PDB file of C-alpha atoms and ligand atoms in Angstrom:
ATOM      1  CA  MET C   1     -23.206 -50.222  -6.276  1.00 82.00           C
ATOM      2  CA  TRP C   2     -23.941 -47.015  -4.276  1.00 84.00           C
ATOM      3  CA  LYS C   3     -20.601 -47.241  -2.612  1.00 87.00           C
ATOM      4  CA  LYS C   4     -18.879 -47.270  -6.003  1.00 88.00           C
ATOM      5  CA  ILE C   5     -20.875 -44.255  -7.202  1.00 88.00           C
ATOM      6  CA  ARG C   6     -20.015 -42.355  -4.031  1.00 87.00           C
ATOM      7  CA  ILE C   7     -16.336 -43.106  -4.454  1.00 86.00           C
ATOM      8  CA  LEU C   8     -16.531 -42.047  -8.095  1.00 87.00           C
ATOM      9  CA  ILE C   9     -18.178 -38.718  -7.152  1.00 86.00           C
ATOM     10  CA  LEU C  10     -15.523 -38.087  -4.504  1.00 83.00           C
ATOM     11  CA  LEU C  11     -12.776 -38.829  -7.009  1.00 84.00           C
ATOM     12  CA  ILE C  12     -14.308 -36.389  -9.498  1.00 84.00           C
ATOM     13  CA  ILE C  13     -14.481 -33.643  -6.827  1.00 79.00           C
ATOM     14  CA  LEU C  14     -10.869 -34.303  -5.868  1.00 78.00           C
ATOM     15  CA  LEU C  15      -9.837 -34.097  -9.501  1.00 80.00           C
ATOM     16  CA  ILE C  16     -11.625 -30.741  -9.952  1.00 78.00           C
ATOM     17  CA  VAL C  17      -9.948 -29.344  -6.806  1.00 74.00           C
ATOM     18  CA  ALA C  18      -6.549 -30.574  -7.973  1.00 74.00           C
ATOM     19  CA  VAL C  19      -6.989 -29.116 -11.461  1.00 74.00           C
ATOM     20  CA  ASN C  20      -8.089 -25.754 -10.031  1.00 74.00           C
ATOM     21  CA  ALA C  21      -5.164 -25.657  -7.604  1.00 71.00           C
ATOM     22  CA  TYR C  22      -2.741 -26.508 -10.404  1.00 72.00           C
ATOM     23  CA  ARG C  23      -4.254 -23.847 -12.664  1.00 67.00           C
ATOM     24  CA  ASP C  24      -4.063 -21.215  -9.907  1.00 68.00           C
ATOM     25  CA  GLN C  25      -0.399 -21.945  -9.339  1.00 69.00           C
ATOM     26  CA  ASN C  26       0.727 -22.233 -12.929  1.00 78.00           C
ATOM     27  CA  GLN C  27      -0.324 -19.253 -14.974  1.00 89.00           C
ATOM     28  CA  ASN C  28       0.000 -19.730 -18.717  1.00 92.00           C
ATOM     29  CA  TRP C  29       1.686 -16.418 -19.575  1.00 96.00           C
ATOM     30  CA  SER C  30       1.215 -16.977 -23.291  1.00 95.00           C
ATOM     31  CA  LYS C  31      -2.502 -16.399 -22.767  1.00 95.00           C
ATOM     32  CA  PRO C  32      -3.872 -12.898 -22.167  1.00 96.00           C
ATOM     33  CA  VAL C  33      -4.184 -12.009 -18.474  1.00 97.00           C
ATOM     34  CA  MET C  34      -7.635 -10.649 -17.677  1.00 96.00           C
ATOM     35  CA  VAL C  35      -7.759  -8.587 -14.487  1.00 97.00           C
ATOM     36  CA  LEU C  36     -11.248  -7.759 -13.241  1.00 97.00           C
ATOM     37  CA  LEU C  37     -11.523  -4.789 -10.862  1.00 97.00           C
ATOM     38  CA  HIS C  38     -14.526  -4.179  -8.627  1.00 98.00           C
ATOM     39  CA  PRO C  39     -14.522  -0.744  -6.958  1.00 98.00           C
ATOM     40  CA  ILE C  40     -16.129  -0.490  -3.514  1.00 98.00           C
ATOM     41  CA  ASN C  41     -17.025   2.641  -1.554  1.00 98.00           C
ATOM     42  CA  ALA C  42     -15.380   1.379   1.639  1.00 97.00           C
ATOM     43  CA  ASP C  43     -16.106   4.359   3.907  1.00 97.00           C
ATOM     44  CA  GLY C  44     -19.530   5.136   2.425  1.00 97.00           C
ATOM     45  CA  LEU C  45     -18.683   8.827   1.911  1.00 97.00           C
ATOM     46  CA  PRO C  46     -20.120  10.869  -0.994  1.00 97.00           C
ATOM     47  CA  THR C  47     -16.610  12.117  -1.851  1.00 97.00           C
ATOM     48  CA  THR C  48     -15.448   8.520  -2.253  1.00 97.00           C
ATOM     49  CA  GLN C  49     -18.496   7.823  -4.409  1.00 98.00           C
ATOM     50  CA  GLN C  50     -17.634  10.744  -6.692  1.00 97.00           C
ATOM     51  CA  TYR C  51     -14.117   9.426  -7.100  1.00 97.00           C
ATOM     52  CA  ILE C  52     -15.368   5.937  -7.969  1.00 97.00           C
ATOM     53  CA  GLN C  53     -17.772   7.374 -10.539  1.00 96.00           C
ATOM     54  CA  GLN C  54     -14.992   8.924 -12.588  1.00 96.00           C
ATOM     55  CA  LEU C  55     -12.715   5.820 -12.579  1.00 96.00           C
ATOM     56  CA  SER C  56     -11.933   4.279 -15.937  1.00 93.00           C
ATOM     57  CA  GLY C  57     -10.081   1.148 -17.027  1.00 88.00           C
ATOM     58  CA  GLN C  58      -7.863   3.442 -19.095  1.00 90.00           C
ATOM     59  CA  ASP C  59      -6.413   4.891 -15.878  1.00 92.00           C
ATOM     60  CA  LEU C  60      -4.431   1.667 -15.742  1.00 95.00           C
ATOM     61  CA  ASN C  61      -2.856   1.873 -19.193  1.00 95.00           C
ATOM     62  CA  GLY C  62       0.451   2.776 -17.548  1.00 95.00           C
ATOM     63  CA  ALA C  63       0.270  -0.306 -15.287  1.00 97.00           C
ATOM     64  CA  ARG C  64      -0.568  -2.489 -18.282  1.00 97.00           C
ATOM     65  CA  GLU C  65       2.448  -1.206 -20.224  1.00 97.00           C
ATOM     66  CA  TYR C  66       4.685  -1.643 -17.163  1.00 98.00           C
ATOM     67  CA  LEU C  67       3.666  -5.305 -16.784  1.00 98.00           C
ATOM     68  CA  GLU C  68       3.861  -6.082 -20.488  1.00 98.00           C
ATOM     69  CA  LYS C  69       7.341  -4.574 -20.728  1.00 98.00           C
ATOM     70  CA  ALA C  70       8.622  -6.514 -17.704  1.00 98.00           C
ATOM     71  CA  ALA C  71       7.071  -9.803 -18.858  1.00 98.00           C
ATOM     72  CA  GLN C  72       8.537  -9.345 -22.342  1.00 98.00           C
ATOM     73  CA  GLN C  73      11.965  -8.604 -20.898  1.00 97.00           C
ATOM     74  CA  TYR C  74      12.080 -11.788 -18.771  1.00 97.00           C
ATOM     75  CA  ARG C  75      10.138 -14.160 -20.996  1.00 97.00           C
ATOM     76  CA  GLY C  76      11.490 -13.018 -24.337  1.00 97.00           C
ATOM     77  CA  GLN C  77       7.945 -13.121 -25.709  1.00 96.00           C
ATOM     78  CA  PRO C  78       4.848 -11.013 -25.197  1.00 96.00           C
ATOM     79  CA  THR C  79       2.220 -11.350 -22.478  1.00 97.00           C
ATOM     80  CA  TYR C  80      -0.907  -9.225 -22.744  1.00 97.00           C
ATOM     81  CA  PHE C  81      -2.642  -7.746 -19.727  1.00 97.00           C
ATOM     82  CA  TYR C  82      -6.175  -6.359 -19.719  1.00 96.00           C
ATOM     83  CA  PHE C  83      -7.651  -4.352 -16.856  1.00 97.00           C
ATOM     84  CA  ASN C  84     -11.436  -4.369 -16.877  1.00 96.00           C
ATOM     85  CA  LEU C  85     -13.344  -2.108 -14.555  1.00 96.00           C
ATOM     86  CA  GLY C  86     -16.325  -4.158 -13.396  1.00 96.00           C
ATOM     87  CA  ARG C  87     -19.443  -3.435 -11.392  1.00 96.00           C
ATOM     88  CA  GLU C  88     -19.229  -1.402  -8.231  1.00 97.00           C
ATOM     89  CA  LEU C  89     -19.970  -3.690  -5.271  1.00 97.00           C
ATOM     90  CA  ASN C  90     -21.733  -2.783  -2.041  1.00 96.00           C
ATOM     91  CA  ALA C  91     -20.345  -5.479   0.224  1.00 97.00           C
ATOM     92  CA  LEU C  92     -16.795  -5.145   1.547  1.00 96.00           C
ATOM     93  CA  PRO C  93     -14.465  -8.167   1.486  1.00 97.00           C
ATOM     94  CA  PRO C  94     -13.925  -9.702   4.950  1.00 95.00           C
ATOM     95  CA  LYS C  95     -11.435  -7.670   7.027  1.00 91.00           C
ATOM     96  CA  VAL C  96      -7.900  -9.013   6.987  1.00 87.00           C
ATOM     97  CA  PRO C  97      -7.129 -10.143  10.573  1.00 86.00           C
ATOM     98  CA  GLU C  98      -4.276  -8.274  12.251  1.00 82.00           C
ATOM     99  CA  GLN C  99      -1.630 -10.205  14.165  1.00 81.00           C
ATOM    100  CA  ALA C 100      -3.453 -13.308  13.068  1.00 80.00           C
ATOM    101  CA  SER C 101      -2.863 -16.857  14.185  1.00 88.00           C
ATOM    102  CA  LEU C 102      -2.677 -19.556  11.538  1.00 88.00           C
ATOM    103  CA  ILE C 103      -6.319 -20.465  12.243  1.00 90.00           C
ATOM    104  CA  ASP C 104      -7.426 -16.817  11.796  1.00 90.00           C
ATOM    105  CA  THR C 105      -5.613 -16.667   8.482  1.00 89.00           C
ATOM    106  CA  VAL C 106      -7.099 -19.930   7.229  1.00 88.00           C
ATOM    107  CA  LEU C 107     -10.612 -18.893   8.294  1.00 91.00           C
ATOM    108  CA  TRP C 108     -10.191 -15.462   6.718  1.00 93.00           C
ATOM    109  CA  SER C 109      -9.008 -16.960   3.414  1.00 91.00           C
ATOM    110  CA  LEU C 110     -12.048 -19.282   3.361  1.00 91.00           C
ATOM    111  CA  LYS C 111     -14.360 -16.339   4.124  1.00 94.00           C
ATOM    112  CA  PHE C 112     -12.718 -14.278   1.404  1.00 95.00           C
ATOM    113  CA  ARG C 113     -13.113 -17.056  -1.159  1.00 93.00           C
ATOM    114  CA  PHE C 114     -16.753 -17.460  -0.141  1.00 93.00           C
ATOM    115  CA  TYR C 115     -17.245 -13.688  -0.529  1.00 96.00           C
ATOM    116  CA  ALA C 116     -15.716 -13.809  -4.036  1.00 95.00           C
ATOM    117  CA  TRP C 117     -17.951 -16.719  -4.987  1.00 93.00           C
ATOM    118  CA  LYS C 118     -21.064 -14.890  -3.702  1.00 95.00           C
ATOM    119  CA  GLN C 119     -20.219 -11.636  -5.539  1.00 96.00           C
ATOM    120  CA  HIS C 120     -19.493 -13.341  -8.835  1.00 94.00           C
ATOM    121  CA  GLU C 121     -22.029 -12.985 -11.631  1.00 94.00           C
ATOM    122  CA  SER C 122     -21.907 -14.844 -14.919  1.00 91.00           C
ATOM    123  CA  ALA C 123     -21.600 -11.512 -16.791  1.00 89.00           C
ATOM    124  CA  ASP C 124     -18.211 -11.065 -15.089  1.00 90.00           C
ATOM    125  CA  GLY C 125     -16.818 -13.843 -17.300  1.00 89.00           C
ATOM    126  CA  SER C 126     -13.887 -15.856 -15.985  1.00 90.00           C
ATOM    127  CA  PRO C 127     -11.062 -13.406 -15.300  1.00 95.00           C
ATOM    128  CA  SER C 128      -7.523 -14.582 -14.477  1.00 94.00           C
ATOM    129  CA  VAL C 129      -7.627 -12.475 -11.296  1.00 96.00           C
ATOM    130  CA  THR C 130     -10.319 -10.485  -9.501  1.00 97.00           C
ATOM    131  CA  LEU C 131      -9.278  -7.531  -7.350  1.00 98.00           C
ATOM    132  CA  TYR C 132     -11.696  -5.848  -4.951  1.00 98.00           C
ATOM    133  CA  LEU C 133     -10.670  -2.189  -4.686  1.00 98.00           C
ATOM    134  CA  ASN C 134     -11.713  -0.684  -1.355  1.00 98.00           C
ATOM    135  CA  TYR C 135     -11.597   3.099  -1.696  1.00 98.00           C
ATOM    136  CA  TYR C 136     -11.263   5.463   1.266  1.00 97.00           C
ATOM    137  CA  ASP C 137     -11.376   9.270   1.292  1.00 97.00           C
ATOM    138  CA  SER C 138      -7.828  10.391   2.135  1.00 94.00           C
ATOM    139  CA  ALA C 139      -9.164  13.401   4.072  1.00 93.00           C
ATOM    140  CA  GLN C 140     -10.810  11.001   6.556  1.00 92.00           C
ATOM    141  CA  THR C 141      -8.509   7.977   6.494  1.00 92.00           C
ATOM    142  CA  LYS C 142      -4.851   8.785   7.015  1.00 90.00           C
ATOM    143  CA  GLN C 143      -3.454   5.280   6.970  1.00 90.00           C
ATOM    144  CA  LEU C 144      -4.787   2.369   4.984  1.00 90.00           C
ATOM    145  CA  LYS C 145      -4.984  -1.154   6.349  1.00 88.00           C
ATOM    146  CA  HIS C 146      -2.945  -3.877   4.728  1.00 85.00           C
ATOM    147  CA  SER C 147      -3.997  -5.138   1.335  1.00 91.00           C
ATOM    148  CA  THR C 148      -3.839  -8.863   0.631  1.00 91.00           C
ATOM    149  CA  ALA C 149      -4.163 -11.215  -2.300  1.00 92.00           C
ATOM    150  CA  LEU C 150      -4.520 -14.977  -2.443  1.00 91.00           C
ATOM    151  CA  GLN C 151      -2.826 -17.111  -5.035  1.00 88.00           C
ATOM    152  CA  LYS C 152      -5.346 -19.899  -4.437  1.00 85.00           C
ATOM    153  CA  GLY C 153      -8.566 -18.446  -5.816  1.00 87.00           C
ATOM    154  CA  ARG C 154      -6.736 -15.599  -7.558  1.00 93.00           C
ATOM    155  CA  ILE C 155      -8.424 -12.835  -5.601  1.00 96.00           C
ATOM    156  CA  GLY C 156      -7.170  -9.727  -3.833  1.00 97.00           C
ATOM    157  CA  SER C 157      -8.557  -7.157  -1.420  1.00 97.00           C
ATOM    158  CA  VAL C 158      -6.798  -3.865  -2.146  1.00 97.00           C
ATOM    159  CA  ASN C 159      -7.145  -0.747   0.030  1.00 96.00           C
ATOM    160  CA  LEU C 160      -6.708   2.509  -1.900  1.00 97.00           C
ATOM    161  CA  PHE C 161      -7.142   6.235  -1.479  1.00 96.00           C
ATOM    162  CA  ALA C 162     -10.021   7.893  -3.363  1.00 97.00           C
ATOM    163  CA  SER C 163      -7.817  10.755  -4.465  1.00 94.00           C
ATOM    164  CA  LYS C 164      -6.306  11.792  -7.789  1.00 92.00           C
ATOM    165  CA  LYS C 165      -3.138  12.853  -5.973  1.00 92.00           C
ATOM    166  CA  GLN C 166      -2.699   9.274  -4.783  1.00 93.00           C
ATOM    167  CA  ALA C 167      -3.480   7.707  -8.154  1.00 93.00           C
ATOM    168  CA  GLU C 168       0.158   6.849  -8.915  1.00 95.00           C
ATOM    169  CA  GLN C 169       0.770   5.223  -5.535  1.00 94.00           C
ATOM    170  CA  ASN C 170      -2.553   3.395  -5.871  1.00 96.00           C
ATOM    171  CA  LYS C 171      -1.172   1.827  -9.041  1.00 97.00           C
ATOM    172  CA  ILE C 172       1.917   0.602  -7.202  1.00 97.00           C
ATOM    173  CA  VAL C 173      -0.266  -1.052  -4.533  1.00 96.00           C
ATOM    174  CA  LEU C 174      -2.581  -2.540  -7.136  1.00 97.00           C
ATOM    175  CA  VAL C 175       0.201  -4.100  -9.240  1.00 98.00           C
ATOM    176  CA  HIS C 176       2.009  -5.323  -6.087  1.00 97.00           C
ATOM    177  CA  GLU C 177      -1.163  -7.141  -4.988  1.00 96.00           C
ATOM    178  CA  LEU C 178      -1.790  -8.432  -8.496  1.00 97.00           C
ATOM    179  CA  LEU C 179       1.617 -10.104  -8.485  1.00 97.00           C
ATOM    180  CA  HIS C 180       0.875 -11.690  -5.080  1.00 95.00           C
ATOM    181  CA  ALA C 181      -2.072 -13.398  -6.773  1.00 95.00           C
ATOM    182  CA  PHE C 182       0.440 -14.929  -9.205  1.00 95.00           C
ATOM    183  CA  GLY C 183       2.763 -16.179  -6.467  1.00 93.00           C
ATOM    184  CA  ALA C 184       5.193 -13.282  -5.897  1.00 96.00           C
ATOM    185  CA  SER C 185       6.201 -12.888  -2.232  1.00 95.00           C
ATOM    186  CA  ASP C 186       6.794  -9.781  -0.126  1.00 96.00           C
ATOM    187  CA  LYS C 187      10.438  -8.677   0.025  1.00 97.00           C
ATOM    188  CA  TYR C 188      10.453  -6.379   3.028  1.00 97.00           C
ATOM    189  CA  ASP C 189      10.899  -6.882   6.762  1.00 95.00           C
ATOM    190  CA  LEU C 190       7.340  -7.249   8.088  1.00 89.00           C
ATOM    191  CA  ALA C 191       8.301  -5.579  11.377  1.00 91.00           C
ATOM    192  CA  THR C 192      10.059  -2.498   9.998  1.00 93.00           C
ATOM    193  CA  GLY C 193       8.927  -2.222   6.370  1.00 92.00           C
ATOM    194  CA  GLN C 194      12.577  -2.065   5.308  1.00 96.00           C
ATOM    195  CA  PRO C 195      13.406  -3.807   1.987  1.00 97.00           C
ATOM    196  CA  LEU C 196      15.305  -7.072   2.525  1.00 97.00           C
ATOM    197  CA  TYR C 197      18.810  -7.276   1.139  1.00 96.00           C
ATOM    198  CA  PRO C 198      19.475  -8.544  -1.511  1.00 96.00           C
ATOM    199  CA  VAL C 199      16.031  -9.894  -2.547  1.00 96.00           C
ATOM    200  CA  GLY C 200      14.153  -6.615  -1.972  1.00 97.00           C
ATOM    201  CA  TYR C 201      16.576  -4.422  -3.908  1.00 97.00           C
ATOM    202  CA  ALA C 202      16.164  -3.198  -7.472  1.00 97.00           C
ATOM    203  CA  PHE C 203      19.954  -3.086  -7.937  1.00 97.00           C
ATOM    204  CA  PRO C 204      21.507  -5.411  -5.306  1.00 96.00           C
ATOM    205  CA  ASP C 205      24.905  -5.538  -7.067  1.00 95.00           C
ATOM    206  CA  GLN C 206      25.323  -1.784  -7.420  1.00 96.00           C
ATOM    207  CA  GLN C 207      28.587  -0.288  -6.048  1.00 95.00           C
ATOM    208  CA  PRO C 208      28.268   1.698  -3.873  1.00 96.00           C
ATOM    209  CA  LEU C 209      24.930   0.208  -2.808  1.00 96.00           C
ATOM    210  CA  PHE C 210      23.315   3.603  -2.064  1.00 96.00           C
ATOM    211  CA  PRO C 211      21.597   5.596  -3.410  1.00 94.00           C
ATOM    212  CA  GLN C 212      19.230   3.123  -5.116  1.00 97.00           C
ATOM    213  CA  ALA C 213      17.283   4.700  -7.992  1.00 96.00           C
ATOM    214  CA  LYS C 214      14.284   2.373  -7.771  1.00 98.00           C
ATOM    215  CA  ALA C 215      12.254   0.148  -5.492  1.00 98.00           C
ATOM    216  CA  GLU C 216      11.747  -3.552  -6.104  1.00 98.00           C
ATOM    217  CA  LEU C 217       7.975  -3.784  -6.576  1.00 98.00           C
ATOM    218  CA  MET C 218       7.450  -6.543  -3.985  1.00 98.00           C
ATOM    219  CA  ALA C 219       9.617  -4.669  -1.449  1.00 97.00           C
ATOM    220  CA  GLY C 220       7.506  -1.555  -2.039  1.00 96.00           C
ATOM    221  CA  HIS C 221      10.080   0.991  -0.845  1.00 97.00           C
ATOM    222  CA  ILE C 222      13.327   2.447  -2.176  1.00 97.00           C
ATOM    223  CA  PRO C 223      16.051   1.700   0.388  1.00 97.00           C
ATOM    224  CA  THR C 224      17.977   4.903   1.148  1.00 96.00           C
ATOM    225  CA  SER C 225      20.344   3.225   3.652  1.00 95.00           C
ATOM    226  CA  GLN C 226      20.564  -0.103   5.536  1.00 93.00           C
ATOM    227  CA  THR C 227      17.814   1.084   7.882  1.00 94.00           C
ATOM    228  CA  THR C 228      15.844   3.752   6.005  1.00 96.00           C
ATOM    229  CA  SER C 229      13.668   3.779   2.919  1.00 96.00           C
ATOM    230  CA  LYS C 230      11.185   5.958   1.056  1.00 96.00           C
ATOM    231  CA  MET C 231       7.992   5.430  -0.948  1.00 94.00           C
ATOM    232  CA  PRO C 232       8.365   5.509  -4.720  1.00 97.00           C
ATOM    233  CA  ASP C 233       6.207   8.201  -6.370  1.00 95.00           C
ATOM    234  CA  ALA C 234       5.127   6.128  -9.345  1.00 96.00           C
ATOM    235  CA  LEU C 235       5.452   2.694 -10.949  1.00 97.00           C
ATOM    236  CA  GLU C 236       8.277   4.080 -13.091  1.00 96.00           C
ATOM    237  CA  GLN C 237      10.354   4.275  -9.896  1.00 98.00           C
ATOM    238  CA  THR C 238       9.960   0.521  -9.356  1.00 98.00           C
ATOM    239  CA  LEU C 239      11.053  -2.630 -11.121  1.00 97.00           C
ATOM    240  CA  ILE C 240      10.404  -6.362 -10.883  1.00 98.00           C
ATOM    241  CA  ASN C 241      13.695  -8.068 -10.026  1.00 97.00           C
ATOM    242  CA  ALA C 242      14.858 -11.488 -11.185  1.00 96.00           C
ATOM    243  CA  ILE C 243      13.777 -13.236  -7.963  1.00 96.00           C
ATOM    244  CA  THR C 244      10.204 -11.986  -8.309  1.00 97.00           C
ATOM    245  CA  ALA C 245      10.323 -12.947 -12.011  1.00 97.00           C
ATOM    246  CA  ILE C 246      11.264 -16.523 -11.013  1.00 96.00           C
ATOM    247  CA  GLU C 247       8.367 -16.659  -8.508  1.00 95.00           C
ATOM    248  CA  LEU C 248       5.984 -15.513 -11.232  1.00 95.00           C
ATOM    249  CA  GLY C 249       7.245 -18.161 -13.657  1.00 95.00           C
ATOM    250  CA  TRP C 250       8.662 -15.530 -16.034  1.00 96.00           C
ATOM    251  CA  LYS C 251      12.180 -16.835 -15.647  1.00 93.00           C
ATOM    252  CA  GLU C 252      13.837 -20.205 -14.888  1.00 89.00           C
TER     253      GLU C 252
HETATM  254 ZN1   ZN G 301       2.606  -7.532  -0.296  1.00 79.99          ZN
END
């Protein structure tokens, strides 16, 4: 009798895990996409705090329009995105390990999912994705550490500059990480940062190949030659190419 109940409980747990994993890997794009953003004062500076205080969900209207336009173009029907600015959090997400072994990465992803579970409050609702925005004062931090997002768990840890001048590039990083959470992969050489050809190009078939007018969003940079590239200034200088659209499930 007990043995049967135990097996039944295990089967139920397995079913829940399987359903969650399936849901995390197969976004229903006909439903509105709710993106919850939690700002965090990552360097603890008063200047960073001031920047966080004046943030508004409306700052991301441009990003919302960008995503809705791209989704409409590939899917042939609308997808609605909503960016909700949630509570400011005090605890930072676990640091992404650098030059990590597989074990480090697995442990970090478990820690990150535990962190997300601990931070969650019922008032947060059940967003499609939760992004933790770690803000740093650009006068103190010159280079940001790598941002990361997990498709399983639909969470991302995004490092941003607390500066109005950087607001446009922040949006590029934020949307790039958001798409990771939906299964899009990086399209640049991890060693050099150079966009991969042809998958990391906005216009891979263009003749001549250079200059390229835009960056592919998951490559992050506009290639200016086979070996050089530059940062786009704003989301408008990027696009989501067909390969990324396939990864997202926007295109067959
Ligand atoms: Zn990336």
